[in-house]
One Martini backbone bead per residue (centre of mass of N, CA, C, O) as a GRO file, in nm:
protein
  134
    1MET     BB    1   0.095   0.039   0.020
    2VAL     BB    2   0.013   0.368  -0.006
    3THR     BB    3   0.117   0.687   0.129
    4VAL     BB    4  -0.051   0.984   0.132
    5THR     BB    5   0.131   1.296   0.247
    6LEU     BB    6   0.032   1.474  -0.005
    7ARG     BB    7  -0.206   1.744  -0.114
    8HIS     BB    8  -0.146   1.993  -0.368
    9GLY     BB    9  -0.343   2.009  -0.584
   10ASP     BB   10  -0.160   1.845  -0.849
   11LEU     BB   11   0.008   1.730  -0.589
   12SER     BB   12   0.157   1.407  -0.505
   13VAL     BB   13   0.260   1.227  -0.202
   14ALA     BB   14   0.409   0.891  -0.212
   15VAL     BB   15   0.461   0.638  -0.018
   16LEU     BB   16   0.654   0.367  -0.022
   17PRO     BB   17   0.723   0.079   0.056
   18GLU     BB   18   0.973  -0.152   0.142
   19GLU     BB   19   0.806  -0.346  -0.056
   20ILE     BB   20   0.824  -0.436  -0.420
   21ASP     BB   21   0.645  -0.693  -0.583
   22TYR     BB   22   0.448  -0.914  -0.717
   23ALA     BB   23   0.228  -0.908  -0.483
   24ASN     BB   24   0.200  -0.551  -0.504
   25ALA     BB   25   0.234  -0.399  -0.748
   26ARG     BB   26  -0.039  -0.370  -0.869
   27LEU     BB   27  -0.177  -0.206  -0.630
   28ILE     BB   28   0.014   0.031  -0.626
   29GLY     BB   29  -0.031   0.111  -0.917
   30ALA     BB   30  -0.331   0.169  -0.890
   31GLN     BB   31  -0.304   0.385  -0.661
   32CYS     BB   32  -0.157   0.585  -0.847
   33GLU     BB   33  -0.346   0.593  -1.087
   34TYR     BB   34  -0.588   0.713  -0.933
   35LEU     BB   35  -0.458   0.990  -0.891
   36VAL     BB   36  -0.418   1.070  -1.188
   37ARG     BB   37  -0.716   1.017  -1.283
   38HIS     BB   38  -0.790   1.257  -1.028
   39GLY     BB   39  -0.549   1.508  -1.087
   40CYS     BB   40  -0.272   1.421  -1.088
   41ARG     BB   41   0.033   1.570  -1.227
   42THR     BB   42   0.224   1.542  -0.972
   43LEU     BB   43   0.411   1.257  -0.895
   44ILE     BB   44   0.557   1.148  -0.592
   45LEU     BB   45   0.783   0.905  -0.510
   46ASP     BB   46   0.867   0.789  -0.196
   47ALA     BB   47   1.168   0.560  -0.167
   48SER     BB   48   1.315   0.575   0.118
   49ARG     BB   49   1.216   0.277   0.224
   50ALA     BB   50   1.303   0.108   0.001
   51ARG     BB   51   1.447  -0.234  -0.018
   52LEU     BB   52   1.242  -0.381  -0.251
   53LEU     BB   53   1.298  -0.415  -0.613
   54ASP     BB   54   1.144  -0.558  -0.858
   55SER     BB   55   1.053  -0.613  -1.175
   56SER     BB   56   0.755  -0.531  -1.114
   57ALA     BB   57   0.841  -0.234  -0.995
   58ILE     BB   58   0.962  -0.146  -1.272
   59GLY     BB   59   0.713  -0.180  -1.435
   60MET     BB   60   0.521   0.011  -1.267
   61LEU     BB   61   0.687   0.255  -1.320
   62VAL     BB   62   0.667   0.269  -1.628
   63ARG     BB   63   0.360   0.287  -1.636
   64LEU     BB   64   0.331   0.549  -1.475
   65LEU     BB   65   0.487   0.715  -1.681
   66ARG     BB   66   0.282   0.677  -1.903
   67ILE     BB   67   0.026   0.789  -1.765
   68THR     BB   68   0.122   1.055  -1.689
   69GLY     BB   69   0.176   1.144  -1.983
   70GLU     BB   70  -0.135   1.103  -2.073
   71TYR     BB   71  -0.182   1.350  -1.855
   72ARG     BB   72   0.032   1.562  -1.858
   73GLY     BB   73   0.240   1.457  -1.657
   74CYS     BB   74   0.446   1.373  -1.376
   75LEU     BB   75   0.729   1.173  -1.260
   76ARG     BB   76   0.863   1.132  -0.930
   77ILE     BB   77   1.181   1.004  -0.768
   78ALA     BB   78   1.228   0.981  -0.421
   79GLY     BB   79   1.508   0.838  -0.221
   80LEU     BB   80   1.673   0.668  -0.381
   81GLY     BB   81   1.901   0.443  -0.337
   82THR     BB   82   2.206   0.345  -0.428
   83TYR     BB   83   2.135   0.069  -0.550
   84TYR     BB   84   1.897   0.156  -0.729
   85ARG     BB   85   2.043   0.358  -0.885
   86SER     BB   86   2.251   0.151  -1.025
   87VAL     BB   87   2.034  -0.011  -1.151
   88PHE     BB   88   1.908   0.207  -1.330
   89GLU     BB   89   2.170   0.266  -1.479
   90VAL     BB   90   2.220  -0.028  -1.594
   91LEU     BB   91   1.904  -0.009  -1.738
   92GLY     BB   92   1.887   0.319  -1.836
   93ILE     BB   93   1.642   0.454  -1.647
   94ASP     BB   94   1.770   0.719  -1.530
   95LYS     BB   95   1.684   0.897  -1.805
   96VAL     BB   96   1.370   0.857  -1.774
   97PHE     BB   97   1.372   0.940  -1.490
   98SER     BB   98   1.289   1.161  -1.209
   99LEU     BB   99   1.554   1.213  -0.984
  100PHE     BB  100   1.547   1.257  -0.620
  101PRO     BB  101   1.673   1.308  -0.299
  102THR     BB  102   1.381   1.444  -0.237
  103ALA     BB  103   1.058   1.536  -0.182
  104GLN     BB  104   1.116   1.850  -0.182
  105ALA     BB  105   1.268   1.856  -0.444
  106ALA     BB  106   1.051   1.732  -0.625
  107ALA     BB  107   0.840   1.976  -0.562
  108ARG     BB  108   1.043   2.186  -0.697
  109GLY     BB  109   1.226   2.067  -0.948
  110THR     BB  110   1.489   2.061  -0.771
  111VAL     BB  111   1.832   2.110  -0.651
  112SER     BB  112   1.961   2.215  -0.380
  113PRO     BB  113   2.243   2.269  -0.192
  114THR     BB  114   2.109   2.137   0.057
  115ASP     BB  115   2.017   1.880  -0.054
  116ALA     BB  116   2.289   1.779  -0.170
  117HIS     BB  117   2.411   1.776   0.108
  118GLU     BB  118   2.238   1.587   0.257
  119ASN     BB  119   2.259   1.340   0.048
  120ALA     BB  120   2.585   1.322   0.086
  121HIS     BB  121   2.566   1.257   0.387
  122GLU     BB  122   2.357   1.001   0.376
  123HIS     BB  123   2.520   0.851   0.108
  124GLY     BB  124   2.814   0.963   0.010
  125THR     BB  125   2.663   1.108  -0.233
  126ILE     BB  126   2.610   1.281  -0.546
  127HIS     BB  127   2.325   1.297  -0.720
  128ARG     BB  128   2.182   1.292  -1.014
  129THR     BB  129   1.960   1.528  -1.161
  130GLU     BB  130   1.630   1.530  -1.311
  131THR     BB  131   1.405   1.700  -1.518
  132GLN     BB  132   1.069   1.705  -1.598
  133GLN     BB  133   0.854   1.810  -1.829
  134GLY     BB  134   0.483   1.865  -1.777
   0.00000   0.00000   0.00000
């Protein structure tokens, strides 16, 4: 299950669970899709708690990216751990998704020097961030 922690206008922040796999990816995707189909144009997925993302989770994220695009919105992923950032890089999907160090940075659509510093302190590295025009 996702937990929506913020809804402001057409922006929603949804916190992903610790594990997203074959058993729950469809339900999580459906919950996020519901938000998009009911007015959310900027969907921020806070992945800071996520410890397990299997191929079903990646597929769900790709589907959500397509759906948000169909609604002329954008999908932003925040707080993705170092391991899964490297998985995204190996798969080449780090260039497809808008990745942010924090949900706050994702809400702004940019990374401030403070966010970059905090992220470097937490994870031992500064991650590349892209923004997606929506």
